[in-house]
């Protein structure tokens, strides 16, 4: 009986040594490696729980920070240090992120960004929609410094451009702000001839490529997802009314 099975066993051995089995084994190894890489990336992402609030002075970051946490209006002044607090998402009380409001003063903002950038799960870049036309070059300059930073490029945190102060009649729309920022960032990309430096002041070894070479810059070319939202931390009724942060709150739920 054993002798009758021997030819079948030999045929099975030959089959197992064939190219088809080798292909299956290679495919299984590839799947295993992909899964391990995915777990590693997800682990790194889940360890980043901070949402950074960036922007120029007087853009409304601190009032927006206070409104998100308490819903109440409060008088604010120019920040010279960071403020942080746990923000619990309204739809899921067990899910939270750490909101960190960073100073917007030119002499401080990159120093504080350097401290917190590695922990950023997402970034809210707050723009004063009323003063935007006057400040567009400064806004674009700061945003450019953020976008070419090696850590930000590597981690690719979700980015929201929060077009604040929409309660004011002269406020510029999110669409116009996006168009103007893309134009200014494209100009900065073209005119920067010196190698940029990282936020700690060290050279990166060459210009970081913002967007796609040979094409005018737009936000869709970045490694992170960029969205724009119109909001008002003050609200249409000022101190007595509620803030208009619905779009921003929905975005926070999405990126948490």
Short mmCIF file of C-alpha atoms in Angstrom, two decimals:
data_model
loop_
_atom_site.label_atom_id
_atom_site.label_comp_id
_atom_site.label_asym_id
_atom_site.label_seq_id
_atom_site.Cartn_x
_atom_site.Cartn_y
_atom_site.Cartn_z
CA UNK A 1 0.00 0.00 0.00
CA UNK A 2 2.86 2.30 0.91
CA UNK A 3 4.44 1.56 -2.44
CA UNK A 4 1.22 2.60 -4.18
CA UNK A 5 1.25 5.97 -2.43
CA UNK A 6 4.88 6.73 -3.19
CA UNK A 7 4.30 8.04 -6.75
CA UNK A 8 1.60 10.42 -5.46
CA UNK A 9 3.85 11.65 -2.63
CA UNK A 10 6.67 12.28 -5.07
CA UNK A 11 4.35 14.22 -7.35
CA UNK A 12 3.24 16.32 -4.37
CA UNK A 13 6.86 17.04 -3.43
CA UNK A 14 7.59 18.21 -6.98
CA UNK A 15 4.51 20.42 -6.92
CA UNK A 16 5.58 22.04 -3.66
CA UNK A 17 8.94 22.85 -5.19
CA UNK A 18 7.36 24.40 -8.25
CA UNK A 19 7.24 28.11 -9.22
CA UNK A 20 3.54 28.45 -8.32
CA UNK A 21 4.18 27.66 -4.66
CA UNK A 22 7.17 29.99 -4.62
CA UNK A 23 4.97 32.77 -5.96
CA UNK A 24 2.40 32.14 -3.21
CA UNK A 25 5.10 32.23 -0.54
CA UNK A 26 6.50 35.50 -1.90
CA UNK A 27 2.99 36.99 -1.94
CA UNK A 28 2.39 35.91 1.69
CA UNK A 29 5.69 37.45 2.78
CA UNK A 30 4.80 40.69 0.97
CA UNK A 31 1.40 40.81 2.69
CA UNK A 32 3.01 40.20 6.08
CA UNK A 33 5.56 43.00 5.54
CA UNK A 34 2.82 45.39 4.36
CA UNK A 35 0.76 44.59 7.46
CA UNK A 36 3.72 45.21 9.77
CA UNK A 37 4.48 48.55 8.09
CA UNK A 38 0.80 49.54 8.37
CA UNK A 39 0.77 48.65 12.09
CA UNK A 40 3.95 50.68 12.61
CA UNK A 41 2.54 53.74 10.83
CA UNK A 42 -0.77 53.47 12.68
CA UNK A 43 1.05 53.14 15.97
CA UNK A 44 3.06 56.28 15.30
CA UNK A 45 -0.07 58.17 14.25
CA UNK A 46 -2.06 57.10 17.31
CA UNK A 47 0.77 58.30 19.55
CA UNK A 48 0.37 61.81 18.11
CA UNK A 49 -2.60 63.32 19.95
CA UNK A 50 -1.91 67.05 19.68
CA UNK A 51 -3.83 69.52 17.54
CA UNK A 52 -1.76 72.68 17.16
CA UNK A 53 -3.34 76.11 16.73
CA UNK A 54 -1.03 78.29 14.63
CA UNK A 55 -1.33 81.71 13.04
CA UNK A 56 -0.21 85.32 13.24
CA UNK A 57 -0.85 87.55 16.24
CA UNK A 58 -4.47 88.70 16.59
CA UNK A 59 -5.82 86.02 14.25
CA UNK A 60 -8.12 84.87 17.06
CA UNK A 61 -6.37 81.62 18.08
CA UNK A 62 -6.72 82.06 21.83
CA UNK A 63 -10.41 83.00 21.72
CA UNK A 64 -11.03 80.06 19.37
CA UNK A 65 -9.14 77.84 21.85
CA UNK A 66 -11.33 79.08 24.72
CA UNK A 67 -14.56 78.71 22.76
CA UNK A 68 -13.78 75.12 21.78
CA UNK A 69 -13.08 74.18 25.39
CA UNK A 70 -15.82 76.04 27.25
CA UNK A 71 -18.11 77.56 24.64
CA UNK A 72 -17.87 80.88 26.48
CA UNK A 73 -16.48 84.21 25.30
CA UNK A 74 -13.49 85.66 27.11
CA UNK A 75 -11.22 88.65 26.63
CA UNK A 76 -7.80 87.62 25.38
CA UNK A 77 -4.39 89.17 24.89
CA UNK A 78 -1.35 88.33 22.82
CA UNK A 79 0.11 85.05 24.07
CA UNK A 80 3.79 84.72 24.94
CA UNK A 81 3.64 81.03 25.84
CA UNK A 82 1.67 77.95 24.89
CA UNK A 83 -1.64 76.85 26.42
CA UNK A 84 -2.88 73.27 26.28
CA UNK A 85 -6.00 71.37 27.35
CA UNK A 86 -7.77 68.11 26.61
CA UNK A 87 -10.64 68.54 24.14
CA UNK A 88 -13.29 65.83 24.37
CA UNK A 89 -15.25 65.29 21.19
CA UNK A 90 -18.98 65.86 21.65
CA UNK A 91 -19.99 62.78 19.68
CA UNK A 92 -17.72 60.41 21.55
CA UNK A 93 -16.75 61.39 25.08
CA UNK A 94 -14.12 58.65 25.20
CA UNK A 95 -12.23 60.18 22.28
CA UNK A 96 -10.11 63.24 22.89
CA UNK A 97 -7.20 65.25 21.55
CA UNK A 98 -4.91 67.79 23.17
CA UNK A 99 -5.43 71.30 21.85
CA UNK A 100 -2.28 73.43 22.02
CA UNK A 101 -2.50 77.17 21.37
CA UNK A 102 0.92 78.46 20.25
CA UNK A 103 2.06 82.10 20.31
CA UNK A 104 1.78 83.94 17.01
CA UNK A 105 4.46 86.55 17.61
CA UNK A 106 7.16 86.42 14.95
CA UNK A 107 9.97 85.99 17.48
CA UNK A 108 8.24 83.07 19.25
CA UNK A 109 6.12 81.07 16.82
CA UNK A 110 8.83 78.92 15.22
CA UNK A 111 10.46 78.28 18.59
CA UNK A 112 7.21 76.88 20.00
CA UNK A 113 6.36 75.00 16.82
CA UNK A 114 9.73 73.27 17.05
CA UNK A 115 8.79 72.05 20.52
CA UNK A 116 5.44 70.53 19.57
CA UNK A 117 5.56 69.66 15.86
CA UNK A 118 6.52 65.99 16.34
CA UNK A 119 3.40 65.39 18.47
CA UNK A 120 1.01 67.00 15.98
CA UNK A 121 -1.83 64.80 14.79
CA UNK A 122 -3.34 67.83 13.06
CA UNK A 123 -2.74 71.55 12.61
CA UNK A 124 -5.29 74.36 12.63
CA UNK A 125 -3.79 77.39 10.93
CA UNK A 126 -5.95 80.37 11.92
CA UNK A 127 -6.27 83.29 9.50
CA UNK A 128 -7.75 86.71 10.21
CA UNK A 129 -10.20 86.95 7.31
CA UNK A 130 -10.66 90.70 7.82
CA UNK A 131 -6.97 91.66 7.83
CA UNK A 132 -6.01 88.96 5.31
CA UNK A 133 -5.47 91.23 2.30
CA UNK A 134 -3.04 93.32 4.31
CA UNK A 135 -1.30 90.36 5.95
CA UNK A 136 -1.30 87.86 3.09
CA UNK A 137 2.49 87.91 2.58
CA UNK A 138 3.17 87.37 6.31
CA UNK A 139 0.55 84.62 6.49
CA UNK A 140 2.03 82.87 3.46
CA UNK A 141 5.57 83.23 4.83
CA UNK A 142 4.68 81.52 8.11
CA UNK A 143 2.64 78.82 6.39
CA UNK A 144 5.51 78.18 3.97
CA UNK A 145 7.92 77.68 6.90
CA UNK A 146 5.53 75.13 8.38
CA UNK A 147 4.97 73.25 5.13
CA UNK A 148 8.65 72.83 4.20
CA UNK A 149 9.64 71.60 7.66
CA UNK A 150 11.02 68.06 7.42
CA UNK A 151 9.07 66.73 10.42
CA UNK A 152 5.78 68.15 9.15
CA UNK A 153 6.42 66.74 5.68
CA UNK A 154 7.27 63.31 7.09
CA UNK A 155 4.33 63.05 9.51
CA UNK A 156 1.86 64.82 7.19
CA UNK A 157 -0.64 65.91 9.88
CA UNK A 158 -4.08 66.94 8.64
CA UNK A 159 -4.17 70.69 8.02
CA UNK A 160 -7.15 73.00 8.41
CA UNK A 161 -7.00 76.65 7.33
CA UNK A 162 -9.55 78.26 9.65
CA UNK A 163 -10.74 81.51 8.08
CA UNK A 164 -11.76 83.30 11.28
CA UNK A 165 -13.79 86.49 11.95
CA UNK A 166 -16.42 85.71 9.34
CA UNK A 167 -18.92 87.67 11.44
CA UNK A 168 -17.34 90.89 10.10
CA UNK A 169 -18.76 92.25 6.84
CA UNK A 170 -15.34 92.88 5.29
CA UNK A 171 -14.12 89.32 5.90
CA UNK A 172 -12.65 87.54 2.88
CA UNK A 173 -14.16 84.20 1.87
CA UNK A 174 -12.37 80.88 2.30
CA UNK A 175 -12.23 80.46 -1.47
CA UNK A 176 -10.48 83.79 -2.00
CA UNK A 177 -8.08 83.11 0.88
CA UNK A 178 -7.18 79.74 -0.63
CA UNK A 179 -6.55 81.26 -4.06
CA UNK A 180 -4.38 84.06 -2.66
CA UNK A 181 -2.39 81.71 -0.43
CA UNK A 182 -1.69 79.35 -3.33
CA UNK A 183 -0.48 82.29 -5.39
CA UNK A 184 1.78 83.62 -2.62
CA UNK A 185 3.17 80.18 -1.76
CA UNK A 186 3.95 79.59 -5.42
CA UNK A 187 5.85 82.89 -5.51
CA UNK A 188 7.79 81.98 -2.37
CA UNK A 189 8.67 78.59 -3.84
CA UNK A 190 10.04 80.19 -6.99
CA UNK A 191 11.96 83.03 -5.33
CA UNK A 192 13.59 81.03 -2.52
CA UNK A 193 17.09 80.41 -3.85
CA UNK A 194 18.86 79.68 -0.54
CA UNK A 195 18.47 76.28 1.08
CA UNK A 196 15.78 76.50 3.76
CA UNK A 197 16.55 75.69 7.35
CA UNK A 198 14.65 73.48 9.73
CA UNK A 199 12.83 75.05 12.64
CA UNK A 200 15.84 74.51 14.90
CA UNK A 201 17.98 76.57 12.53
CA UNK A 202 19.96 73.73 11.00
CA UNK A 203 20.31 73.34 7.26
CA UNK A 204 18.21 70.71 5.55
CA UNK A 205 20.80 70.08 2.86
CA UNK A 206 18.81 71.57 0.00
CA UNK A 207 15.54 73.22 -0.90
CA UNK A 208 12.43 71.29 0.10
CA UNK A 209 10.12 70.79 -2.84
CA UNK A 210 6.77 72.38 -2.11
CA UNK A 211 4.23 70.88 -4.46
CA UNK A 212 5.02 69.48 -7.89
CA UNK A 213 7.97 70.68 -9.91
CA UNK A 214 7.01 72.49 -13.08
CA UNK A 215 3.43 73.14 -11.95
CA UNK A 216 1.88 76.11 -10.19
CA UNK A 217 1.39 75.28 -6.54
CA UNK A 218 -1.94 74.23 -5.12
CA UNK A 219 -2.76 72.59 -1.79
CA UNK A 220 -3.76 69.27 -3.36
CA UNK A 221 -0.07 68.65 -4.13
CA UNK A 222 0.89 68.40 -0.44
CA UNK A 223 1.37 65.04 1.35
CA UNK A 224 -1.21 66.00 3.99
CA UNK A 225 -4.91 66.62 3.43
CA UNK A 226 -5.69 70.34 3.50
CA UNK A 227 -9.15 71.77 4.08
CA UNK A 228 -10.55 75.29 4.44
CA UNK A 229 -13.40 76.33 6.71
CA UNK A 230 -15.07 79.64 7.51
CA UNK A 231 -15.62 80.29 11.21
CA UNK A 232 -16.09 82.97 13.82
CA UNK A 233 -14.72 82.57 17.34
CA UNK A 234 -16.46 85.79 18.40
CA UNK A 235 -19.81 85.04 16.79
CA UNK A 236 -22.28 87.38 15.12
CA UNK A 237 -23.60 88.62 18.48
CA UNK A 238 -20.19 89.15 20.05
CA UNK A 239 -19.79 88.41 23.74
CA UNK A 240 -23.46 87.55 24.21
CA UNK A 241 -23.75 85.11 21.33
CA UNK A 242 -22.40 81.72 20.41
CA UNK A 243 -19.35 81.15 18.24
CA UNK A 244 -19.74 79.81 14.72
CA UNK A 245 -17.40 76.81 14.89
CA UNK A 246 -19.56 74.05 13.45
CA UNK A 247 -17.30 73.32 10.48
CA UNK A 248 -14.20 73.31 12.66
CA UNK A 249 -15.78 70.99 15.23
CA UNK A 250 -16.83 68.54 12.52
CA UNK A 251 -13.27 68.54 11.19
CA UNK A 252 -11.90 67.77 14.68
CA UNK A 253 -14.22 64.77 14.93
CA UNK A 254 -12.95 63.56 11.56
CA UNK A 255 -9.23 63.82 12.34
CA UNK A 256 -9.32 62.58 15.95
#
